[in-house]
PDB file of C-alpha atoms in Angstrom:
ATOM      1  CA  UNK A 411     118.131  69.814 365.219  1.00 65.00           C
ATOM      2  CA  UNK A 412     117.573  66.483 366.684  1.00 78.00           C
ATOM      3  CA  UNK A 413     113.546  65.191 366.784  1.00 80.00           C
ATOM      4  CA  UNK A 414     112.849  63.379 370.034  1.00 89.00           C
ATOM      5  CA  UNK A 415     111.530  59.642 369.639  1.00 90.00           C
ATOM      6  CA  UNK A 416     107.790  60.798 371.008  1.00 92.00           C
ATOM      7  CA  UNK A 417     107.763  64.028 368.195  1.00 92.00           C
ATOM      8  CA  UNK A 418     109.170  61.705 365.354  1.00 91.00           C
ATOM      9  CA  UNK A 419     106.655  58.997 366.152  1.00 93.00           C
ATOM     10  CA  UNK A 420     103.572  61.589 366.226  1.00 94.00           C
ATOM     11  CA  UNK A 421     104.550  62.661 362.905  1.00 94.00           C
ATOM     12  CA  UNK A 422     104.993  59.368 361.748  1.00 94.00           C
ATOM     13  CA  UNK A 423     101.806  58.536 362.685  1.00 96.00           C
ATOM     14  CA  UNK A 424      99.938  61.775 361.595  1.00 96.00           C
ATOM     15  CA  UNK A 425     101.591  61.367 357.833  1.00 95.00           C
ATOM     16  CA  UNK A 426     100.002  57.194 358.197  1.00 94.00           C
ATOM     17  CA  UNK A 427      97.021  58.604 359.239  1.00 95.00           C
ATOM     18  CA  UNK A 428      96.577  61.361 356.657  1.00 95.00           C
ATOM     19  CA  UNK A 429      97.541  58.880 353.597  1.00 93.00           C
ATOM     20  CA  UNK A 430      94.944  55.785 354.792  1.00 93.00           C
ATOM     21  CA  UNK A 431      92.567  58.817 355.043  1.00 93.00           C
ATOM     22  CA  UNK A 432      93.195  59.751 351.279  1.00 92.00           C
ATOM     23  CA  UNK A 433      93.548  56.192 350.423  1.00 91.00           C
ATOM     24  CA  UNK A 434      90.114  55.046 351.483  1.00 90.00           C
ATOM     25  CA  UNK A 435      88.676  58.387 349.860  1.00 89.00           C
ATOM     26  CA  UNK A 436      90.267  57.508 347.083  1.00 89.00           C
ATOM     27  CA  UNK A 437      88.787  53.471 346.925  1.00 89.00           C
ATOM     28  CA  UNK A 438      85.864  53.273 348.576  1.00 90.00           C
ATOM     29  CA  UNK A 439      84.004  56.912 348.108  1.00 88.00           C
ATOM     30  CA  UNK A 440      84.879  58.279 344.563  1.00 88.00           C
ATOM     31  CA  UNK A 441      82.858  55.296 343.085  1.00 88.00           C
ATOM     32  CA  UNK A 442      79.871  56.928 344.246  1.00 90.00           C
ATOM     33  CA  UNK A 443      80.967  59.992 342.306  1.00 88.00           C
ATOM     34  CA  UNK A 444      79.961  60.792 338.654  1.00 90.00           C
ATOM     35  CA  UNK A 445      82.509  60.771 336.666  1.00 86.00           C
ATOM     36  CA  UNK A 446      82.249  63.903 335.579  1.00 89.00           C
ATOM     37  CA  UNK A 447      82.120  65.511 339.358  1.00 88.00           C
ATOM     38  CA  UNK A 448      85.562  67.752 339.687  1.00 91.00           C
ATOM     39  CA  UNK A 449      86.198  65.173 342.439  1.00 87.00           C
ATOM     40  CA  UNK A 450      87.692  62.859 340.041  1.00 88.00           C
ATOM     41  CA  UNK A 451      90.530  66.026 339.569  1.00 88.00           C
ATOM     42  CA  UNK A 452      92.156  65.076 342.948  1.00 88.00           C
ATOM     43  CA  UNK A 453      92.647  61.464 342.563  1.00 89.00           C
ATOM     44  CA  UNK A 454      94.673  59.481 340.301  1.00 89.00           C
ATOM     45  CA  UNK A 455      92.621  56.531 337.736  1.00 87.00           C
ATOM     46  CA  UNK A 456      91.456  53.966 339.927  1.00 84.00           C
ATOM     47  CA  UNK A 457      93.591  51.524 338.505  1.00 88.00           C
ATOM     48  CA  UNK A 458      96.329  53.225 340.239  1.00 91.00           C
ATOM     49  CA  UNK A 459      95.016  52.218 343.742  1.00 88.00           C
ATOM     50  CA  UNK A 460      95.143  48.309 343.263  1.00 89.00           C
ATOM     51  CA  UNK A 461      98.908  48.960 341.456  1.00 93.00           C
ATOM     52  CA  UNK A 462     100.145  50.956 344.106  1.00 90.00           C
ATOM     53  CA  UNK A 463      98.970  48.796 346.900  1.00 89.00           C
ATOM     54  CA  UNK A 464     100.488  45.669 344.784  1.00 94.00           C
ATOM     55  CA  UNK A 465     103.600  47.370 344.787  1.00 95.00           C
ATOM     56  CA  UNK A 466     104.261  48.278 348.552  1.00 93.00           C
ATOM     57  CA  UNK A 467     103.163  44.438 349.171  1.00 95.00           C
ATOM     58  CA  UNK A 468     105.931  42.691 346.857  1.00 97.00           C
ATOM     59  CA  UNK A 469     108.457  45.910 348.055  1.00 96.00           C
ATOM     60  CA  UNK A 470     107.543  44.793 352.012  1.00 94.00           C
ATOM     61  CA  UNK A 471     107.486  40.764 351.662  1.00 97.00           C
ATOM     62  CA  UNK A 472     110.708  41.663 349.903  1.00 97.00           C
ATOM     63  CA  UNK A 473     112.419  43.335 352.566  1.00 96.00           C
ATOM     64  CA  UNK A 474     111.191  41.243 354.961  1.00 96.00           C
ATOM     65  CA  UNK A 475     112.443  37.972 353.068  1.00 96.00           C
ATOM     66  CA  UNK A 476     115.830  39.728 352.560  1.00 96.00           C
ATOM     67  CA  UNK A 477     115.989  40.725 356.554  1.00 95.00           C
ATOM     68  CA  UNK A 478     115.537  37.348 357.314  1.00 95.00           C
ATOM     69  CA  UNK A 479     118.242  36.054 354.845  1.00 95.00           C
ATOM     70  CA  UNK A 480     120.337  38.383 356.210  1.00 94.00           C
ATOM     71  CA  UNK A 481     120.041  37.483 359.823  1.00 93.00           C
ATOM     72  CA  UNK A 482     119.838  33.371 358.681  1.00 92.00           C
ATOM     73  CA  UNK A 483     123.412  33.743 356.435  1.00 91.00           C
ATOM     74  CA  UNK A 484     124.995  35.645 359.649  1.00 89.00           C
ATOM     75  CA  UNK A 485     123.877  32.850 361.809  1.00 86.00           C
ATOM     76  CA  UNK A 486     124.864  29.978 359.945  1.00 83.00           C
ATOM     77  CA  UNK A 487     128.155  31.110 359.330  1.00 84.00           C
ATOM     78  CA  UNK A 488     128.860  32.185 362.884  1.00 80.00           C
ATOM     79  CA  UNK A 489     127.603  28.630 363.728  1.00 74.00           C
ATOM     80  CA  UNK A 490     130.264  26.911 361.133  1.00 75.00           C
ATOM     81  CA  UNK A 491     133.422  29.451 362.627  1.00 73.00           C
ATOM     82  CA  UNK A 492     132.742  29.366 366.417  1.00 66.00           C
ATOM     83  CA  UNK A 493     136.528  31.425 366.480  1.00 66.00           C
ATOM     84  CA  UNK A 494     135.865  34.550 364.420  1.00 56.00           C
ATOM     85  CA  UNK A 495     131.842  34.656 366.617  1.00 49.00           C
ATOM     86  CA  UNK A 496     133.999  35.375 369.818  1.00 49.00           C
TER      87      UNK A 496
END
């Protein structure tokens, strides 16, 4: 069972929309919270937010950097053997 493109790209952006909803729960409300509230229960330690965010940075600037590498290598050496770009 194939998803179209349109179906795929709704639940793409339902799943994006449901995470920066928890996200922003998560970083900018439960401060307001005692610490004690059962609130607290559903979230990981705050800590958690700024190491998790860190981490899909470095992971993105990563790929991106390693895309681009990719794409610079193939170039140059298609540029240096004109007979095996044909």
């Amino acid at each position: 069972m194939v998803m179209s493109d349109k179906a795929l790209g709704g639940l793409m952006l339902s799943f994006s929309g449901a995470i920066l909803v928890y996200y922003s729960l998560w970083t900018i409300l439960l401060p307001f919270f005692d610490s004690s509230s059962p609130v607290h229960d559903y979230f990981p330690k705050r800590e958690w937010a700024v190491r998790l965010s860190a981490f899909i940075i470095i992971l993105g600037v990563s790929a991106i950097g390693m895309l681009l590498s990719v794409k610079i290598l193939k170039h140059h050496t298609s540029a240096n053997n004109p007979k095996k770009s044909l």
